[in-house]
CSV table of C-alpha atoms and ligand atoms in Angstrom, one decimal:
chain,number,residue,atom,x,y,z
A,15,MET,CA,6.5,-8.7,5.1
A,16,LYS,CA,7.2,-5.0,5.7
A,17,ILE,CA,8.5,-3.3,2.6
A,18,LYS,CA,11.1,-1.6,4.7
A,19,ASP,CA,12.5,-5.0,5.5
A,20,ILE,CA,12.5,-6.0,1.8
A,21,LEU,CA,14.4,-2.8,1.0
A,22,GLN,CA,17.1,-3.9,3.5
A,23,GLU,CA,17.6,-7.1,1.5
A,24,LYS,CA,17.3,-5.9,-2.1
A,25,ARG,CA,16.4,-3.3,-4.6
A,26,THR,CA,12.7,-3.4,-5.3
A,27,VAL,CA,10.4,-3.3,-8.4
A,28,SER,CA,6.8,-2.4,-7.5
A,29,CYS,CA,3.6,-1.8,-9.5
A,30,GLU,CA,0.7,0.5,-8.7
A,31,PHE,CA,-2.9,-0.2,-9.7
A,32,PHE,CA,-6.2,1.7,-9.2
A,33,PRO,CA,-9.6,0.4,-8.2
A,34,PRO,CA,-12.4,0.3,-10.7
A,35,ARG,CA,-15.5,2.6,-10.4
A,36,GLU,CA,-17.9,-0.4,-10.8
A,37,GLU,CA,-17.7,-3.8,-9.2
A,38,ASP,CA,-17.7,-5.5,-12.6
A,39,GLY,CA,-14.3,-3.8,-13.3
A,40,ILE,CA,-12.6,-5.8,-10.5
A,41,PRO,CA,-11.6,-8.9,-12.7
A,42,ALA,CA,-9.8,-6.6,-15.2
A,43,VAL,CA,-7.6,-5.2,-12.3
A,44,PHE,CA,-6.8,-8.8,-11.2
A,45,ARG,CA,-5.9,-9.7,-14.8
A,46,ALA,CA,-3.5,-6.7,-14.9
A,47,ILE,CA,-2.0,-7.7,-11.6
A,48,ASP,CA,-1.6,-11.2,-12.8
A,49,ARG,CA,0.2,-10.2,-16.0
A,50,VAL,CA,2.8,-8.1,-14.1
A,51,SER,CA,3.2,-10.9,-11.5
A,52,ALA,CA,5.1,-12.8,-14.1
A,53,PHE,CA,7.9,-10.3,-13.5
A,54,ASN,CA,8.0,-11.0,-9.8
A,55,PRO,CA,7.3,-7.5,-8.4
A,56,ASP,CA,8.4,-7.1,-4.8
A,57,PHE,CA,5.2,-5.5,-3.9
A,58,ILE,CA,2.1,-4.0,-5.6
A,59,SER,CA,-0.1,-1.2,-4.4
A,60,VAL,CA,-3.7,-0.1,-5.0
A,61,THR,CA,-4.6,3.6,-4.9
A,62,TYR,CA,-7.3,5.2,-2.8
A,63,GLY,CA,-10.1,7.1,-4.6
A,64,ALA,CA,-11.6,10.5,-3.6
A,65,GLY,CA,-14.8,8.8,-2.2
A,66,GLY,CA,-17.6,6.4,-3.0
A,67,SER,CA,-17.5,2.7,-3.8
A,68,THR,CA,-13.9,2.7,-5.2
A,69,ARG,CA,-12.6,2.9,-1.6
A,70,ALA,CA,-14.2,-0.4,-0.7
A,71,PHE,CA,-12.7,-1.9,-3.9
A,72,THR,CA,-9.3,-0.7,-2.8
A,73,GLU,CA,-9.7,-2.5,0.5
A,74,ARG,CA,-11.1,-5.6,-1.3
A,75,ILE,CA,-8.4,-5.9,-3.9
A,76,THR,CA,-5.6,-5.2,-1.4
A,77,THR,CA,-7.0,-7.8,1.0
A,78,GLN,CA,-7.6,-10.4,-1.7
A,79,VAL,CA,-4.0,-10.0,-3.1
A,80,LYS,CA,-2.6,-10.4,0.3
A,81,GLN,CA,-4.7,-13.4,1.2
A,82,ASP,CA,-4.8,-15.3,-2.2
A,83,THR,CA,-1.4,-14.6,-3.8
A,84,ASP,CA,2.3,-14.6,-2.9
A,85,LEU,CA,2.6,-10.9,-3.7
A,86,GLU,CA,3.4,-8.4,-1.0
A,87,VAL,CA,0.9,-5.5,-1.0
A,88,MET,CA,0.7,-1.9,0.2
A,89,ALA,CA,-2.7,-0.1,0.7
A,90,HIS,CA,-3.0,3.5,-0.2
A,91,LEU,CA,-4.9,5.7,2.3
A,92,THR,CA,-5.8,9.4,2.2
A,93,CYS,CA,-7.3,12.0,4.5
A,94,VAL,CA,-9.9,13.1,1.9
A,95,ALA,CA,-13.6,13.3,2.9
A,96,GLN,CA,-13.4,11.3,6.1
A,97,THR,CA,-13.0,11.9,9.8
A,98,LYS,CA,-10.3,10.6,11.9
A,99,ASP,CA,-12.7,7.9,13.3
A,100,GLU,CA,-13.5,6.8,9.7
A,101,VAL,CA,-9.8,6.6,8.9
A,102,GLN,CA,-9.3,4.6,12.1
A,103,GLY,CA,-12.0,2.2,10.9
A,104,VAL,CA,-10.2,1.6,7.6
A,105,LEU,CA,-6.9,1.0,9.3
A,106,GLU,CA,-8.4,-1.5,11.7
A,107,ARG,CA,-10.0,-3.4,8.8
A,108,LEU,CA,-6.6,-3.4,6.9
A,109,ASP,CA,-4.9,-4.6,10.1
A,110,ASP,CA,-7.4,-7.3,10.7
A,111,ALA,CA,-7.0,-8.5,7.1
A,112,GLY,CA,-3.2,-9.0,7.7
A,113,ILE,CA,-2.1,-6.0,5.5
A,114,GLU,CA,1.4,-5.0,6.7
A,115,ASN,CA,2.1,-1.9,4.5
A,116,VAL,CA,0.3,1.4,4.1
A,117,ILE,CA,1.2,4.6,2.1
A,118,ALA,CA,-0.2,7.5,4.0
A,119,LEU,CA,-1.3,10.4,1.9
A,120,ARG,CA,-3.3,13.6,2.2
A,121,GLY,CA,-5.0,12.9,-1.1
A,122,ASP,CA,-6.1,15.0,-4.0
A,123,PRO,CA,-9.4,16.9,-3.9
A,124,PRO,CA,-12.3,15.1,-5.4
A,125,ARG,CA,-12.9,15.7,-9.1
A,126,GLY,CA,-14.4,19.2,-9.7
A,127,GLU,CA,-13.0,20.6,-6.5
A,128,ALA,CA,-10.1,23.0,-6.8
A,129,ALA,CA,-8.5,22.6,-3.3
A,130,PHE,CA,-8.2,20.0,-0.6
A,131,VAL,CA,-10.5,20.9,2.3
A,132,PRO,CA,-10.3,18.8,5.4
A,133,VAL,CA,-13.6,17.6,6.8
A,134,GLU,CA,-14.4,18.6,10.3
A,135,GLY,CA,-12.7,16.1,12.6
A,136,GLY,CA,-10.4,15.0,9.7
A,137,PHE,CA,-6.6,15.1,9.1
A,138,HIS,CA,-5.2,18.1,7.4
A,139,HIS,CA,-1.9,16.7,6.1
A,140,ALA,CA,-0.2,13.4,5.4
A,141,THR,CA,2.1,14.1,8.4
A,142,GLU,CA,-0.9,14.0,10.8
A,143,LEU,CA,-2.0,10.7,9.3
A,144,ILE,CA,1.5,9.2,9.6
A,145,GLU,CA,1.7,10.3,13.2
A,146,HIS,CA,-1.7,8.7,13.9
A,147,ILE,CA,-0.8,5.4,12.2
A,148,ARG,CA,2.5,5.3,14.1
A,149,ALA,CA,0.8,5.8,17.4
A,150,HIS,CA,-1.9,3.1,16.9
A,151,PHE,CA,-0.6,0.5,14.5
A,152,GLY,CA,2.5,-1.5,13.5
A,153,PHE,CA,2.2,-1.1,9.7
A,154,GLY,CA,5.2,-0.5,7.5
A,155,LEU,CA,4.7,3.1,6.4
A,156,ALA,CA,5.5,4.9,3.1
A,157,ALA,CA,4.8,8.5,2.1
A,158,ALA,CA,4.9,10.6,-1.1
A,159,CYS,CA,7.6,13.0,-2.2
A,160,TYR,CA,7.9,15.4,-5.1
A,161,PRO,CA,11.1,15.8,-7.2
A,162,GLU,CA,9.8,19.0,-8.7
A,163,GLY,CA,8.0,20.1,-5.6
A,164,HIS,CA,4.3,19.7,-4.8
A,165,THR,CA,2.1,22.2,-6.7
A,166,GLU,CA,0.9,23.7,-3.4
A,167,SER,CA,4.5,24.2,-2.0
A,168,PRO,CA,5.5,27.8,-2.3
A,169,ASP,CA,9.2,26.7,-2.9
A,170,LEU,CA,11.5,23.7,-2.8
A,171,ASP,CA,12.8,24.5,0.7
A,172,TRP,CA,9.2,24.4,2.0
A,173,ASP,CA,8.6,21.2,0.1
A,174,ILE,CA,11.7,19.3,1.4
A,175,ARG,CA,10.9,20.5,5.0
A,176,TYR,CA,7.6,18.6,4.9
A,177,ALA,CA,9.1,15.6,3.2
A,178,ARG,CA,11.5,15.5,6.2
A,179,GLU,CA,8.6,15.9,8.6
A,180,LYS,CA,7.0,12.8,7.1
A,181,VAL,CA,10.1,10.8,7.8
A,182,ASP,CA,10.5,12.3,11.3
A,183,ARG,CA,6.9,11.3,12.1
A,184,GLY,CA,7.4,7.8,11.0
A,185,ALA,CA,7.6,7.1,7.2
A,186,ASP,CA,10.0,4.2,6.5
A,187,PHE,CA,10.5,5.2,2.9
A,188,LEU,CA,9.3,7.6,0.3
A,189,ILE,CA,7.9,7.1,-3.2
A,190,SER,CA,8.2,10.0,-5.7
A,191,GLN,CA,5.7,11.6,-7.9
A,192,LEU,CA,6.2,10.9,-11.6
A,193,PHE,CA,8.8,12.9,-13.5
A,194,TYR,CA,10.4,12.6,-17.0
A,195,ASP,CA,13.7,14.3,-16.5
A,196,ASN,CA,15.9,12.3,-14.1
A,197,ARG,CA,17.9,15.4,-13.2
A,198,TYR,CA,14.9,16.5,-11.0
A,199,PHE,CA,15.1,13.2,-9.1
A,200,PHE,CA,18.8,13.3,-8.6
A,201,ASP,CA,18.6,17.0,-7.5
A,202,PHE,CA,15.9,16.0,-5.1
A,203,LEU,CA,18.1,13.2,-3.6
A,204,GLU,CA,20.8,15.8,-3.0
A,205,ARG,CA,18.4,18.2,-1.3
A,206,ALA,CA,16.9,15.3,0.7
A,207,GLU,CA,20.3,14.3,2.0
A,208,GLN,CA,21.1,17.8,2.9
A,209,ALA,CA,17.8,18.0,4.8
A,210,GLY,CA,18.8,14.9,6.8
A,211,ILE,CA,16.3,12.5,5.1
A,212,ASN,CA,17.9,9.1,5.5
A,213,VAL,CA,15.3,6.6,4.3
A,214,PRO,CA,15.1,4.9,0.9
A,215,ILE,CA,13.6,7.2,-1.8
A,216,ILE,CA,12.0,5.2,-4.7
A,217,PRO,CA,11.4,7.0,-8.0
A,218,GLY,CA,7.9,6.7,-9.4
A,219,VAL,CA,7.7,6.1,-13.2
A,220,LEU,CA,4.7,6.4,-15.4
A,221,PRO,CA,5.2,5.0,-18.9
A,222,ILE,CA,3.5,7.4,-21.4
A,223,LEU,CA,0.4,5.9,-23.0
A,224,ASN,CA,-0.9,8.8,-25.0
A,225,THR,CA,-0.3,12.5,-25.6
A,226,ALA,CA,-3.5,14.0,-24.2
A,227,GLN,CA,-3.4,11.9,-21.0
A,228,ILE,CA,0.2,12.7,-20.2
A,229,ARG,CA,-0.3,16.4,-20.8
A,230,ARG,CA,-3.3,16.3,-18.4
A,231,PHE,CA,-1.4,14.4,-15.7
A,232,THR,CA,1.7,16.5,-15.9
A,233,SER,CA,-0.2,19.7,-15.8
A,234,LEU,CA,-2.1,18.5,-12.7
A,235,CYS,CA,1.0,17.4,-10.8
A,236,GLY,CA,3.4,20.0,-12.1
A,237,ALA,CA,5.9,17.6,-13.7
A,238,THR,CA,8.0,18.9,-16.6
A,239,ILE,CA,8.0,17.2,-20.0
A,240,PRO,CA,11.5,17.7,-21.6
A,241,ALA,CA,11.4,19.7,-24.8
A,242,GLU,CA,12.4,16.9,-27.2
A,243,LEU,CA,10.0,14.4,-25.7
A,244,ASP,CA,7.3,17.1,-25.9
A,245,ARG,CA,8.0,17.6,-29.6
A,246,GLN,CA,7.6,13.9,-30.3
A,247,LEU,CA,4.4,13.7,-28.3
A,248,GLU,CA,3.0,16.6,-30.3
A,249,GLN,CA,4.1,15.0,-33.6
A,250,TYR,CA,2.3,11.7,-32.8
A,251,ALA,CA,-0.6,13.2,-30.8
A,252,ASP,CA,-3.1,11.4,-33.0
A,253,ASP,CA,-1.3,8.1,-33.1
A,254,ASP,CA,-1.6,6.3,-29.7
A,255,ASN,CA,0.3,3.2,-30.8
A,256,THR,CA,3.4,5.2,-31.7
A,257,VAL,CA,3.2,7.2,-28.5
A,258,ARG,CA,2.9,4.0,-26.5
A,259,GLU,CA,6.0,2.6,-28.2
A,260,LEU,CA,7.8,5.9,-27.6
A,261,GLY,CA,6.7,5.8,-23.9
A,262,ILE,CA,8.1,2.2,-23.6
A,263,GLU,CA,11.5,3.3,-25.0
A,264,TYR,CA,11.6,6.5,-23.0
A,265,ALA,CA,10.8,4.7,-19.7
A,266,THR,CA,13.2,1.9,-20.4
A,267,ASN,CA,16.0,4.4,-20.8
A,268,GLN,CA,14.8,6.5,-17.8
A,269,VAL,CA,14.7,3.5,-15.5
A,270,ARG,CA,18.0,2.1,-16.8
A,271,GLU,CA,19.7,5.4,-15.8
A,272,LEU,CA,18.0,5.5,-12.4
A,273,TRP,CA,19.0,1.9,-11.7
A,274,ASP,CA,22.6,2.4,-12.8
A,275,GLU,CA,22.7,5.4,-10.4
A,276,GLY,CA,21.8,3.0,-7.6
A,277,VAL,CA,18.2,3.9,-6.7
A,278,PRO,CA,16.8,1.6,-4.0
A,279,GLY,CA,13.9,0.5,-6.3
A,280,VAL,CA,11.5,1.6,-8.9
A,281,HIS,CA,7.8,2.1,-8.6
A,282,PHE,CA,5.7,1.8,-11.8
A,283,TYR,CA,2.4,3.6,-12.2
A,284,VAL,CA,0.8,0.8,-14.2
A,285,LEU,CA,-2.6,2.5,-14.5
A,286,ASN,CA,-4.0,-1.1,-14.9
A,287,ARG,CA,-2.3,-1.3,-18.3
A,288,SER,CA,0.2,-4.0,-17.9
A,289,TYR,CA,1.5,-4.1,-21.5
A,290,SER,CA,3.9,-1.2,-21.3
A,291,VAL,CA,5.3,-2.1,-17.9
A,292,SER,CA,5.8,-5.7,-19.1
A,293,ARG,CA,7.7,-4.6,-22.2
A,294,ILE,CA,9.8,-2.2,-20.1
A,295,LEU,CA,10.7,-4.9,-17.6
A,296,SER,CA,11.5,-7.3,-20.5
A,297,ASN,CA,13.8,-4.7,-21.9
A,298,LEU,CA,15.5,-4.0,-18.6
A,299,ASN,CA,16.1,-7.6,-17.6
A,300,LEU,CA,16.6,-6.6,-13.9
A,301,PRO,CA,18.0,-9.4,-11.7
A,302,GLY,CA,15.1,-11.4,-10.2
A,303,HIS,CA,12.6,-9.7,-12.5
A,304,THR,CA,13.0,-11.5,-15.8
A,305,VAL,CA,10.5,-13.8,-17.4
A,306,PRO,CA,11.8,-17.2,-18.5
A,307,ASP,CA,11.5,-17.7,-22.3
B,402,FAD,C1,3.5,7.5,-4.6
B,402,FAD,C2,2.2,8.4,-4.6
B,402,FAD,C3,1.0,7.7,-4.4
B,402,FAD,C4,-0.2,8.4,-4.4
B,402,FAD,N1,-1.4,7.8,-4.2
B,402,FAD,C5,-2.6,8.5,-4.1
B,402,FAD,C6,-3.8,7.8,-3.8
B,402,FAD,O1,-3.9,6.6,-3.7
B,402,FAD,N2,-4.9,8.6,-3.8
B,402,FAD,C7,-4.9,10.0,-3.9
B,402,FAD,O2,-6.0,10.6,-3.9
B,402,FAD,N3,-3.8,10.6,-4.2
B,402,FAD,C8,-2.6,9.9,-4.3
B,402,FAD,N4,-1.4,10.6,-4.6
B,402,FAD,C9,-1.4,12.0,-4.8
B,402,FAD,C10,-1.4,12.8,-3.5
B,402,FAD,O3,-2.5,12.5,-2.7
B,402,FAD,C11,-1.3,14.3,-3.8
B,402,FAD,O4,-0.1,14.6,-4.4
B,402,FAD,C12,-1.7,15.3,-2.7
B,402,FAD,O5,-2.0,16.5,-3.3
B,402,FAD,C13,-0.7,15.5,-1.7
B,402,FAD,O6,-0.5,14.4,-0.9
B,402,FAD,P1,0.6,14.3,0.2
B,402,FAD,O7,0.4,13.0,0.9
B,402,FAD,O8,2.0,14.5,-0.4
B,402,FAD,O9,0.2,15.5,1.1
B,402,FAD,P2,0.9,16.5,2.1
B,402,FAD,O10,2.2,15.9,2.6
B,402,FAD,O11,-0.1,16.9,3.1
B,402,FAD,O12,1.4,17.7,1.2
B,402,FAD,C14,0.5,18.6,0.6
B,402,FAD,C15,1.0,20.0,0.6
B,402,FAD,O13,1.0,20.5,1.9
B,402,FAD,C16,2.3,20.8,2.4
B,402,FAD,N5,2.4,20.3,3.8
B,402,FAD,C17,2.6,19.0,4.2
B,402,FAD,N6,2.5,19.0,5.6
B,402,FAD,C18,2.3,20.2,6.0
B,402,FAD,C19,2.1,20.8,7.2
B,402,FAD,N7,2.1,20.1,8.4
B,402,FAD,N8,1.8,22.1,7.3
B,402,FAD,C20,1.8,22.9,6.2
B,402,FAD,N9,1.9,22.4,4.9
B,402,FAD,C21,2.2,21.1,4.9
B,402,FAD,C22,3.3,20.0,1.5
B,402,FAD,O14,4.5,20.7,1.4
B,402,FAD,C23,2.5,20.1,0.2
B,402,FAD,O15,2.7,21.3,-0.5
B,402,FAD,C24,-0.2,9.9,-4.6
B,402,FAD,C25,1.0,10.5,-4.8
B,402,FAD,C26,2.2,9.8,-4.8
B,402,FAD,C27,3.5,10.5,-5.1
């Protein structure tokens, strides 16, 4: 089923996983998917790596989930390091496998490279990929948005202009980059409305697992860690268990507030670590996403 149609019927809970580097890591991904399945997510998604074998694993996991489980699935696809013809090939395989949903992204540069450089004959921006998919396929389509602005956007007006462009070219809904201060998301919703963006905007939530990792992630994507949270992360920087508990409590409160404000869904960046998301969903007790005792 297309996620845009699910969103017409209900508020969604979704979970994002990533493909392993090596083939023998695939069963662990399925175990993580299996564990969160107990909470009846409305869809799951699998990220698309910067190159190499992980991309084939993304296709494989996405296809297998679609064909062997009751879960709805969304494939991530990026413009990194492939020509339009190669992207077309991926889309044809996804379509042949019965995948109905794609999130179209430009992608981050491969590790060690500072900036995104399109290959000759490749797409330059997510907007071009969205346009291509709309012209040739019937997939339900999502795109990314950035409550605090994308790091390459010179200002927030620029950023919202291209968010709008993604919708104009065919994105059915947007999923946000992670953030830790809900005010950024609510401000973004206001700016999006003013810019005429009228599709569902789903907040992306990453439960904090440890201090070093979250500092790295937020510095890469430009998300702000609120001062009090930052102080606690510093205090327990050497104690991952405490930070994980803190992350569970923080994300529970964050999602509760988002949900109470009426967001159309919530998208968890699971990072293949199902424990925190399972605890958060248990705490939240959202209708349709509880686990029987
Ligand atoms: C929900 C979500 C899922 C993600 N999944 C993945 C994944 O699976 N794999 C992965 O590698 N990365 C993933 N990312 C990260 C994403 O690829 C990066 O944030 C990337 O740097 C930008 O991708 P984009 O699709 O937003 O690009 P774009 O929309 O192309 O935006 C990149 C920059 O260019 C600007 N821009 C956009 N269009 C134009 C235009 N036509 N002309 C001029 N400037 C323009 C934007 O304002 C922005 O500053 C994900 C991000 C999110 C939020």
